[in-house]
Short mmCIF file of C-alpha atoms in Angstrom, two decimals:
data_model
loop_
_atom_site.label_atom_id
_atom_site.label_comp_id
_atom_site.label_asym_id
_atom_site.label_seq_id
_atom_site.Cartn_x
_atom_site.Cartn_y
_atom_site.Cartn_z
CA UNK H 903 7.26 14.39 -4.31
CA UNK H 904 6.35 11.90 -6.75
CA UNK H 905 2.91 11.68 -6.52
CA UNK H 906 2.80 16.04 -6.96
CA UNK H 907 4.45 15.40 -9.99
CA UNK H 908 1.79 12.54 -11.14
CA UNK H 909 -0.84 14.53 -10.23
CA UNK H 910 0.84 17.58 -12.97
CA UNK H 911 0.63 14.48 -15.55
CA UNK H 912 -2.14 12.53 -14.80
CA UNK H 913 -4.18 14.09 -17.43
CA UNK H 914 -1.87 12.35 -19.94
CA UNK H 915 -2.88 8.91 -18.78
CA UNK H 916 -5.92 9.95 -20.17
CA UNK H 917 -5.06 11.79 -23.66
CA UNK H 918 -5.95 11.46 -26.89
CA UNK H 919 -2.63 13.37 -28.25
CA UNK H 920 -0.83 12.07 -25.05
CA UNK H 921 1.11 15.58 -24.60
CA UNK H 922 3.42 15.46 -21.24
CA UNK H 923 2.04 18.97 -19.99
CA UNK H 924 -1.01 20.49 -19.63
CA UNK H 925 -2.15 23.46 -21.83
CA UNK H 926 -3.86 26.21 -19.35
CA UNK H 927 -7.67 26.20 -20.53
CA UNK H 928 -7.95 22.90 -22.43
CA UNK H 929 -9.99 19.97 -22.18
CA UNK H 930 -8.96 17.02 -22.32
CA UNK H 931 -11.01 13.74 -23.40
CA UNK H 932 -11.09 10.72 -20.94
CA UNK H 933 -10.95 7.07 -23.75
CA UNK H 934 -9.61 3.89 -24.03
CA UNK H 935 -6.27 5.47 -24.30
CA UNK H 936 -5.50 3.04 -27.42
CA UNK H 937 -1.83 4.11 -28.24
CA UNK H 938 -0.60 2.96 -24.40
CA UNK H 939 1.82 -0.10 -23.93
CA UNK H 940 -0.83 -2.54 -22.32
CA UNK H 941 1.15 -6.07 -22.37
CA UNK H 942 -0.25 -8.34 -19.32
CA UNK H 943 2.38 -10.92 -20.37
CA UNK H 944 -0.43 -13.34 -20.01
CA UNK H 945 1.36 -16.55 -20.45
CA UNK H 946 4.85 -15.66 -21.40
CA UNK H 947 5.77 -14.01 -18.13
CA UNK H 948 8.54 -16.61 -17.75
CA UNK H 949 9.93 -16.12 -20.97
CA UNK H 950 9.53 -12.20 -20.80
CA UNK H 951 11.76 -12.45 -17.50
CA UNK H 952 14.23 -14.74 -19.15
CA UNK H 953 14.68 -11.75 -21.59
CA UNK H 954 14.64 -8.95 -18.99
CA UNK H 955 17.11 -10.81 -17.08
CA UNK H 956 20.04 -11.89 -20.04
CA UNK H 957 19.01 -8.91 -22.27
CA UNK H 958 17.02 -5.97 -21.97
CA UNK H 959 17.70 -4.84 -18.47
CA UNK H 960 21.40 -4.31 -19.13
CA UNK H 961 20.86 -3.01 -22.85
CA UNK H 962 18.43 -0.61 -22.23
CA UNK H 963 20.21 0.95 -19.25
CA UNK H 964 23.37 1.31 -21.12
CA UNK H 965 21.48 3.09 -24.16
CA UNK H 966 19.43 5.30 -21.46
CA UNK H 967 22.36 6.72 -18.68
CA UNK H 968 19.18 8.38 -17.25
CA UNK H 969 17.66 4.96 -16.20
CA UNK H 970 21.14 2.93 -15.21
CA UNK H 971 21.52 6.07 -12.70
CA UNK H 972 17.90 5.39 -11.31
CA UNK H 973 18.63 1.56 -11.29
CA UNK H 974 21.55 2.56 -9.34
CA UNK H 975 20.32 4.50 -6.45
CA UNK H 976 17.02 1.70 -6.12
CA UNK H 977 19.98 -0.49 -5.67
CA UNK H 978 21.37 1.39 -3.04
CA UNK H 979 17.75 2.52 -1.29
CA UNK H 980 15.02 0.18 -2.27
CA UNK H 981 13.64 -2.31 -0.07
CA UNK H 982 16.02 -5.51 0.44
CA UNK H 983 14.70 -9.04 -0.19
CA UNK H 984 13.25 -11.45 2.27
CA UNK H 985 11.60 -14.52 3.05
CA UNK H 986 8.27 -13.18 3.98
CA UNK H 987 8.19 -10.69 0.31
CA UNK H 988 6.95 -12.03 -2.24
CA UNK H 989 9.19 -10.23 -4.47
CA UNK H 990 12.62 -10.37 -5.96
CA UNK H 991 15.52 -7.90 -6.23
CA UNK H 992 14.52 -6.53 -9.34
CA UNK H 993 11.07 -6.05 -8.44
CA UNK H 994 11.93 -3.83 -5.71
CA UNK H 995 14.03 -1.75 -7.12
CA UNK H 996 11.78 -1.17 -10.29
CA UNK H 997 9.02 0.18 -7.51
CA UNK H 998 11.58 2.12 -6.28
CA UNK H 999 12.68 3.52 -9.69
CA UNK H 1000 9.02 3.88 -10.74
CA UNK H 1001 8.41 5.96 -7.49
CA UNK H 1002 11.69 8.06 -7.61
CA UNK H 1003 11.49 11.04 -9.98
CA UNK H 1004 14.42 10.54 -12.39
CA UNK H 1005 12.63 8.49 -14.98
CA UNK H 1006 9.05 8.78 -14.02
CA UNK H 1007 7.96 11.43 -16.84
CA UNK H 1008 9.73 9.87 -19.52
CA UNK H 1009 8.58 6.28 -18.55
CA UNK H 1010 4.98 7.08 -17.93
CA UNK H 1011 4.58 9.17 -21.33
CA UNK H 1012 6.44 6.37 -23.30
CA UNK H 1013 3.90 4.15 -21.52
CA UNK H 1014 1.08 6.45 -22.86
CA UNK H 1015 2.00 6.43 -26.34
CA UNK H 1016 4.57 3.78 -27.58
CA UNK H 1017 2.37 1.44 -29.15
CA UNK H 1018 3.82 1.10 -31.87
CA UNK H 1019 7.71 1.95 -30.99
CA UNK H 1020 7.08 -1.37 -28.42
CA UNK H 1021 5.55 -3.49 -31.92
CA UNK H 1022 8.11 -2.84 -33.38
CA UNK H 1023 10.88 -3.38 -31.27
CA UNK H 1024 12.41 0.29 -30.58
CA UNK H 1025 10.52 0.52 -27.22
CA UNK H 1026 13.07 1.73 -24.74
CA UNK H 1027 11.61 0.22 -21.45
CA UNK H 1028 10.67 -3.15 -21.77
CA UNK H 1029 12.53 -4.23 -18.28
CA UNK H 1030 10.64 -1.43 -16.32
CA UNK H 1031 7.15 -2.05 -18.18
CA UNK H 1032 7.57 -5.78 -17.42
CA UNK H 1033 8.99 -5.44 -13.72
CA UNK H 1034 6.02 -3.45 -12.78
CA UNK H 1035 3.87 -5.04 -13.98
CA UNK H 1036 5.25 -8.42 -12.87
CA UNK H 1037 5.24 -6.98 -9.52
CA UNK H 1038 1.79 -6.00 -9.75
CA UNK H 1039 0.69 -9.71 -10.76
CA UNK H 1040 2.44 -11.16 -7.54
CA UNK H 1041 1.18 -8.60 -5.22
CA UNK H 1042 -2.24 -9.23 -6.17
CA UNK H 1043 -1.95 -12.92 -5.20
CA UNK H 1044 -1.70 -12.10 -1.51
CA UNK H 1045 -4.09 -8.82 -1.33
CA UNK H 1046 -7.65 -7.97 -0.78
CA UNK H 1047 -9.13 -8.42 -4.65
CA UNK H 1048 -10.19 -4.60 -4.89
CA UNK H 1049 -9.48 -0.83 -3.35
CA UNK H 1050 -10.84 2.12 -3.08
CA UNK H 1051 -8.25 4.80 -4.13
CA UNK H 1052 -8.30 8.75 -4.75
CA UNK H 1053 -6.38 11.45 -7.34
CA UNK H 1054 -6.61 14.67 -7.82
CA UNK H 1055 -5.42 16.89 -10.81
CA UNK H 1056 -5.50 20.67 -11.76
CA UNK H 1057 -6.72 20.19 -15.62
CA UNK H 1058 -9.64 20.13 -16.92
CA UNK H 1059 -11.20 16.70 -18.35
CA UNK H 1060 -14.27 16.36 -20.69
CA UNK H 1061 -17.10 15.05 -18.67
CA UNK H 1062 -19.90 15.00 -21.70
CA UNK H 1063 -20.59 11.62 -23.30
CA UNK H 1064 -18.22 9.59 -21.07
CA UNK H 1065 -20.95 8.57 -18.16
CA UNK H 1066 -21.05 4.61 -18.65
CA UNK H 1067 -18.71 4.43 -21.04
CA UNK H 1068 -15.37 2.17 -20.60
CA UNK H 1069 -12.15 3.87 -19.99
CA UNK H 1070 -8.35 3.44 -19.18
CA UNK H 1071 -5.67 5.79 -17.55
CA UNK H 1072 -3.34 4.96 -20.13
CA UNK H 1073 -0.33 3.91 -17.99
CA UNK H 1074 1.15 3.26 -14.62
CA UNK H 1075 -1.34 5.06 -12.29
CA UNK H 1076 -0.39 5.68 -8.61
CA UNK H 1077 -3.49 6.34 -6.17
CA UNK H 1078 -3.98 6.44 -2.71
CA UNK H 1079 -6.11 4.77 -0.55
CA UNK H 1080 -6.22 8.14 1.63
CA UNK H 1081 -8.38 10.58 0.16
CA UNK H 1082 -6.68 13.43 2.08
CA UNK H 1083 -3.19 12.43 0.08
CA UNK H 1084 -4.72 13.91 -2.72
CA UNK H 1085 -5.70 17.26 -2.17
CA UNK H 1086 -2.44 18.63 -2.43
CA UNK H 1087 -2.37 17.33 -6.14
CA UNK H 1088 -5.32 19.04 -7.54
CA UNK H 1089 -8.97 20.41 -7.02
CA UNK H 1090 -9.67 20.71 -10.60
CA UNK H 1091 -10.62 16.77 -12.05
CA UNK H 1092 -10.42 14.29 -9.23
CA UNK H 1093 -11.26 10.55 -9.29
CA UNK H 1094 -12.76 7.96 -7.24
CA UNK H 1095 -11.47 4.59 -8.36
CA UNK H 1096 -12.44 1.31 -7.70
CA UNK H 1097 -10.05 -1.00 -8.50
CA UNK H 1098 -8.94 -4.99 -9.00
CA UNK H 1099 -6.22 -4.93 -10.63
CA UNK H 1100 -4.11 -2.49 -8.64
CA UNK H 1101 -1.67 -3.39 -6.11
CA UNK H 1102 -0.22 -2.09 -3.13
CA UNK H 1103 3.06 -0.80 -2.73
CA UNK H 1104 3.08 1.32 0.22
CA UNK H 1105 6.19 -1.31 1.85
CA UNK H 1106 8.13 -0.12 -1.67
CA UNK H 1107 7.74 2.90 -2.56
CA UNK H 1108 10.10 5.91 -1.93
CA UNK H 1109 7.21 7.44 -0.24
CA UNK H 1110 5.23 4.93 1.74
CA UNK H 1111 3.70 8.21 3.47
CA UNK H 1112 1.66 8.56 0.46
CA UNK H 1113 0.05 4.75 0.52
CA UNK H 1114 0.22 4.27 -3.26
CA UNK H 1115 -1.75 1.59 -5.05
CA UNK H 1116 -0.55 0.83 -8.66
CA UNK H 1117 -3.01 0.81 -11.61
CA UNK H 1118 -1.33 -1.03 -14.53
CA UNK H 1119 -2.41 0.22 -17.94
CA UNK H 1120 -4.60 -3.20 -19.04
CA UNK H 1121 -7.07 -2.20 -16.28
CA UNK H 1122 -10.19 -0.82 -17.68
CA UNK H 1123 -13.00 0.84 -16.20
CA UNK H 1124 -16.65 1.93 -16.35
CA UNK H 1125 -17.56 5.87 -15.40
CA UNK H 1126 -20.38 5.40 -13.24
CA UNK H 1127 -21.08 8.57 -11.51
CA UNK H 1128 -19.92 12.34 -12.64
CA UNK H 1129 -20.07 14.82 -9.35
CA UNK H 1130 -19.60 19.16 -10.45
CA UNK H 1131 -19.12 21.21 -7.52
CA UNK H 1132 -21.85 23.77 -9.98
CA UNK H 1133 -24.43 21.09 -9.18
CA UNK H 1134 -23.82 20.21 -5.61
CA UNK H 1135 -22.88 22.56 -3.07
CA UNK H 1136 -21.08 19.80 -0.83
CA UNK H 1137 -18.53 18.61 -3.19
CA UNK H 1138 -16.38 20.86 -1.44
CA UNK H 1139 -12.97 18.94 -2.39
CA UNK H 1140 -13.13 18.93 -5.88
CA UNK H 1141 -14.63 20.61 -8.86
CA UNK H 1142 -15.34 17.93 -10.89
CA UNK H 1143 -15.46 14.09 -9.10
CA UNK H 1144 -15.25 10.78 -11.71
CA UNK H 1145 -16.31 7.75 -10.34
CA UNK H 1146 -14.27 5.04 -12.42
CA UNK H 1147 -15.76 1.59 -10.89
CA UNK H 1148 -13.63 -1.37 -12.21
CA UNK H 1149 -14.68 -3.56 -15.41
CA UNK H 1150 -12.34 -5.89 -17.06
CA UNK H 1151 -8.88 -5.84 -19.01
CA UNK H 1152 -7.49 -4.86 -21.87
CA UNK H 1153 -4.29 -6.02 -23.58
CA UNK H 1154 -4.17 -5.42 -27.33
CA UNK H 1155 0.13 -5.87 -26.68
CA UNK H 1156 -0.29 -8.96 -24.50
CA UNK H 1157 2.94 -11.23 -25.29
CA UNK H 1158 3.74 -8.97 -27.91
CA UNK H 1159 7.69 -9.27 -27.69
CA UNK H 1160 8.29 -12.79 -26.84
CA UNK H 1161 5.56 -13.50 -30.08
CA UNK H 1162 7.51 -11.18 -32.21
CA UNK H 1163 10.90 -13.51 -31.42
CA UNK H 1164 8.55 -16.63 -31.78
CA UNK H 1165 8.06 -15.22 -35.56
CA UNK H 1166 11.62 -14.37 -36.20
CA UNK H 1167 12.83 -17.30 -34.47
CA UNK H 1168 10.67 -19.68 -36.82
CA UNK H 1169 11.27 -18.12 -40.29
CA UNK H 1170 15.49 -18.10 -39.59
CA UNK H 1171 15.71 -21.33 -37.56
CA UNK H 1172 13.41 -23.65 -38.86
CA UNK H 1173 15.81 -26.53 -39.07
CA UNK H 1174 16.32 -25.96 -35.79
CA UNK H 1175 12.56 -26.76 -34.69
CA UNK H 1176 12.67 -30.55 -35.40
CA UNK H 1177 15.54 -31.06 -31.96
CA UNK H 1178 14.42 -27.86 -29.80
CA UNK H 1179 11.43 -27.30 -27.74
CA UNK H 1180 10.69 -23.83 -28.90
CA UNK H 1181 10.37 -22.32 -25.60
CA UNK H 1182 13.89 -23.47 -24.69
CA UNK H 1183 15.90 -22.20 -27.66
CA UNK H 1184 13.99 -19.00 -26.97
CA UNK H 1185 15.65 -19.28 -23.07
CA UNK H 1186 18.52 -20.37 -25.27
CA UNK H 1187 18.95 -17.29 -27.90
CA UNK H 1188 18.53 -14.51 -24.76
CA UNK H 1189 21.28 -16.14 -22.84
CA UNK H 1190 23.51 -15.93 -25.50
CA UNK H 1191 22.34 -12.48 -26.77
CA UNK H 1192 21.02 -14.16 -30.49
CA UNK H 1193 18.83 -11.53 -30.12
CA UNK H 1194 20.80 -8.39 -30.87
CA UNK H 1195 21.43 -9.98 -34.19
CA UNK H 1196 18.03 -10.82 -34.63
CA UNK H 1197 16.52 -7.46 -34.11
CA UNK H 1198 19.64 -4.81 -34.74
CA UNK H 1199 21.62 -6.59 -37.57
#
């Protein structure tokens, strides 16, 4: 299942060297997670889907095979669109895709660590990275403002000089709101998470059995309590129990992309500003893939 495999990786949502696997014995720190693609899209999410839409979807899953056959079979399985769903074809199938095994590792670790790949304009999934997170956004509008979710994970994290400190996972987190979900996935580092930014997706997922909430990667939180089974008797599910209790968010990448094309766009086309609204010759150059040549030529 998914979620099995998540739990193998979760303790790269919360690397400092952001390896995919887990060395046997070592310790891994719990930060800020500073290298992970955090864009919010906070106020460009309607240009950002322009560009998804006429560019980056199609480009990126013709450069990827791995990701056009995942797009693929989401097409085939994911949840259809309706009038009562607040969400759109694309939407769907990214949850599916996201949920489905074929491209979760490599997504999720690209997430983790492609700061500066997605600066500069070689980041590989800017359609799935904005679909989710789009997704996220409109879920949120129509749910309960915060959950209490669950994870579990065989590795060993640091737990000295992290109590009250402010943290991220680092990427695309899937949790459960059903604490028994979890121990499958790991007695070894578990968490109790708190939070306001996640959505859920248990109507989308390829494994609604597991009632996942998403985390996106620009949700930050405070460690407020550290639980070790050596200390308390009673902690019977987990060695080690991190209470992560929601804060605030975090976007160092936020409109990133669409700013980037703002910067070309003005120091190749200023003759053009005087007669377009910027905005629209933006809508303009992704249409008519001006981009490409932009960014590849």
């Amino acid at each position: 299942m998914k979620m099995k495999i998540e739990a193998l990786l979760l303790i790269v949502a919360v690397l400092q060297d952001h390896r995919v696997t887990a060395d046997e014995g070592q310790i891994y720190p719990l930060d800020m997670a500073l290298n992970s693609v955090d864009d919010q899209y906070v106020k460009c999410t309607g240009q950002m889907e322009n560009m998804v839409d006429n560019y980056y979807l199609e480009t990126e899953q013709s450069s990827y095979p791995k990701f056009r056959t995942a797009w693929e079979d989401g097409k085939r399985n994911a949840v259809k669109p309706s009038p009562e769903n607040p969400l759109n074809r694309n939407h769907l199938i990214a949850i599916y895709v996201y949920t489905d095994r074929t491209v979760y590792a490599d997504f999720n670790n690209d997430v983790r660590i492609g700061k500066s790949t997605y600066k500069n304009g070689n980041y590989k999934w800017n359609s799935l990275h904005f679909l989710l997170t789009d997704a996220v956004q409109i879920l949120k509008t129509s749910q309960d403002n915060c959950y209490k979710t669950y994870r579990g994970a065989n590795v060993n994290i640091n737990d000295q000089n992290v109590l009250n400190t402010e943290v991220r996972l680092g990427s695309f987190v899937s949790s459960s709101t059903d604490p028994e979900k979890t121990r499958p996935f790991g007695k070894t580092s578990c968490f109790e998470i708190r939070t306001c930014k996640g959505a859920k997706i248990f109507k989308y997922s390829k494994f609604p059995h597991e009632k996942e909430v998403l985390i996106p990667p620009y949700e930050t939180f405070k460690v407020t309590k550290i639980q070790r089974k050596t200390e308390n008797k009673n902690l019977w599910w987990c060695d080690s129990v991190f209470t992560l209790e929601s804060y605030s968010t975090r976007s160092d990448l936020n409109c990133a992309v669409v700013n980037d094309l703002s910067k070309t766009f003005k120091s190749t086309v200023k003759c053009r500003l005087n007669r377009f609204n910027l905005n629209e010759y933006m809508n303009y150059i992704y249409s008519t893939r001006i981009h490409y040549l932009l960014h590849y030529t």
